[in-house]
Amino acid sequence: MTVLVFCTIVIIVPGCDADVLQGGAVYERNCANCHGAFGKGDGPRAATMQIKAIDFTQSEVMEVISPKAFERMLFKACPLWPGTRLVTSSPLTRSGTSSDM
């Protein structure tokens, strides 16, 4: 039984690492400029925004936002500057995002 548990962990962890790295790259490219490197809403562009960037590290904020509301905010309100938008062909979840975003 111990061997099976070890094998399962070894198989799952590398996939998770790739997902985390991919998600980090998507966040860095599309979100960090406003939300900051650590999601605190303090990115370099945050000071110039008319609407304050959400601090993703505040659990009381994130707990009340449903996945559907988060997706609506993401595609209708972000980014806030004209002429640009985020595009994805897959649904978003709190644990992942589309690679073509």
Short mmCIF file of C-alpha atoms in Angstrom, two decimals:
data_model
loop_
_atom_site.label_atom_id
_atom_site.label_comp_id
_atom_site.label_asym_id
_atom_site.label_seq_id
_atom_site.Cartn_x
_atom_site.Cartn_y
_atom_site.Cartn_z
CA MET A 1 0.00 0.00 0.00
CA THR A 2 2.81 2.44 0.78
CA VAL A 3 4.30 1.85 -2.67
CA LEU A 4 0.97 2.63 -4.36
CA VAL A 5 0.57 5.88 -2.46
CA PHE A 6 4.13 6.89 -3.36
CA CYS A 7 3.56 6.06 -7.04
CA THR A 8 0.34 8.07 -7.11
CA ILE A 9 2.04 11.11 -5.62
CA VAL A 10 4.92 10.88 -8.08
CA ILE A 11 2.49 10.75 -11.01
CA ILE A 12 0.27 13.63 -9.82
CA VAL A 13 2.90 16.12 -8.65
CA PRO A 14 4.69 16.66 -12.00
CA GLY A 15 1.35 17.48 -13.68
CA CYS A 16 0.49 19.95 -10.94
CA ASP A 17 3.89 21.62 -11.27
CA ALA A 18 3.35 22.17 -15.00
CA ASP A 19 -0.13 23.59 -14.38
CA VAL A 20 1.19 25.95 -11.71
CA LEU A 21 4.00 27.16 -13.99
CA GLN A 22 1.61 27.65 -16.90
CA GLY A 23 -0.90 29.49 -14.70
CA GLY A 24 1.88 31.67 -13.32
CA ALA A 25 2.95 32.65 -16.83
CA VAL A 26 -0.66 33.51 -17.78
CA TYR A 27 -1.04 35.59 -14.61
CA GLU A 28 2.26 37.40 -15.19
CA ARG A 29 1.31 38.21 -18.79
CA ASN A 30 -2.31 39.26 -18.19
CA CYS A 31 -2.82 40.21 -14.54
CA ALA A 32 0.34 41.22 -12.66
CA ASN A 33 0.53 44.67 -14.22
CA CYS A 34 -2.56 45.70 -12.22
CA HIS A 35 -2.83 43.08 -9.47
CA GLY A 36 0.89 42.85 -8.67
CA ALA A 37 3.29 39.92 -8.58
CA PHE A 38 1.62 38.47 -5.48
CA GLY A 39 -2.02 39.40 -6.28
CA LYS A 40 -2.30 42.18 -3.70
CA GLY A 41 -3.73 44.75 -6.16
CA ASP A 42 -0.52 46.78 -6.10
CA GLY A 43 0.91 46.29 -9.59
CA PRO A 44 2.67 49.12 -11.43
CA ARG A 45 -0.51 50.11 -13.27
CA ALA A 46 -2.75 49.98 -10.16
CA ALA A 47 -2.03 53.56 -9.10
CA THR A 48 -3.39 54.92 -12.40
CA MET A 49 -6.62 52.90 -12.40
CA GLN A 50 -9.98 54.55 -11.73
CA ILE A 51 -11.25 51.34 -10.10
CA LYS A 52 -9.05 49.70 -7.48
CA ALA A 53 -7.58 46.35 -8.53
CA ILE A 54 -8.88 43.44 -6.44
CA ASP A 55 -6.54 42.09 -3.78
CA PHE A 56 -6.68 38.34 -4.41
CA THR A 57 -4.95 37.66 -1.09
CA GLN A 58 -7.97 38.87 0.91
CA SER A 59 -9.95 35.68 1.53
CA GLU A 60 -13.11 37.56 2.53
CA VAL A 61 -13.14 39.15 -0.94
CA MET A 62 -12.44 35.95 -2.86
CA GLU A 63 -14.92 33.83 -0.87
CA VAL A 64 -17.91 35.95 -1.87
CA ILE A 65 -17.10 36.01 -5.59
CA SER A 66 -18.71 33.06 -7.35
CA PRO A 67 -16.74 31.45 -10.20
CA LYS A 68 -19.34 32.77 -12.68
CA ALA A 69 -19.11 36.32 -11.29
CA PHE A 70 -15.31 36.12 -11.38
CA GLU A 71 -15.42 35.04 -15.02
CA ARG A 72 -17.83 37.90 -15.85
CA MET A 73 -15.54 40.43 -14.15
CA LEU A 74 -12.50 39.02 -15.90
CA PHE A 75 -13.91 39.25 -19.41
CA LYS A 76 -16.08 42.36 -19.08
CA ALA A 77 -14.03 44.57 -16.75
CA CYS A 78 -10.42 43.43 -17.23
CA PRO A 79 -8.34 44.87 -18.59
CA LEU A 80 -9.82 48.31 -17.99
CA TRP A 81 -7.99 50.08 -20.79
CA PRO A 82 -9.70 50.36 -24.20
CA GLY A 83 -8.85 48.29 -27.25
CA THR A 84 -7.70 45.17 -25.41
CA ARG A 85 -9.43 42.13 -24.00
CA LEU A 86 -8.66 38.67 -22.69
CA VAL A 87 -9.70 35.73 -24.86
CA THR A 88 -10.11 32.09 -23.89
CA SER A 89 -11.88 29.13 -25.41
CA SER A 90 -12.15 27.18 -22.14
CA PRO A 91 -14.10 27.81 -18.96
CA LEU A 92 -12.13 29.19 -16.02
CA THR A 93 -11.99 27.72 -12.55
CA ARG A 94 -10.37 28.86 -9.34
CA SER A 95 -7.72 26.19 -9.83
CA GLY A 96 -6.79 26.76 -13.47
CA THR A 97 -7.20 28.66 -16.68
CA SER A 98 -6.96 28.20 -20.41
CA SER A 99 -3.53 28.03 -22.01
CA ASP A 100 -4.58 30.27 -24.89
CA MET A 101 -5.63 33.15 -22.69
#
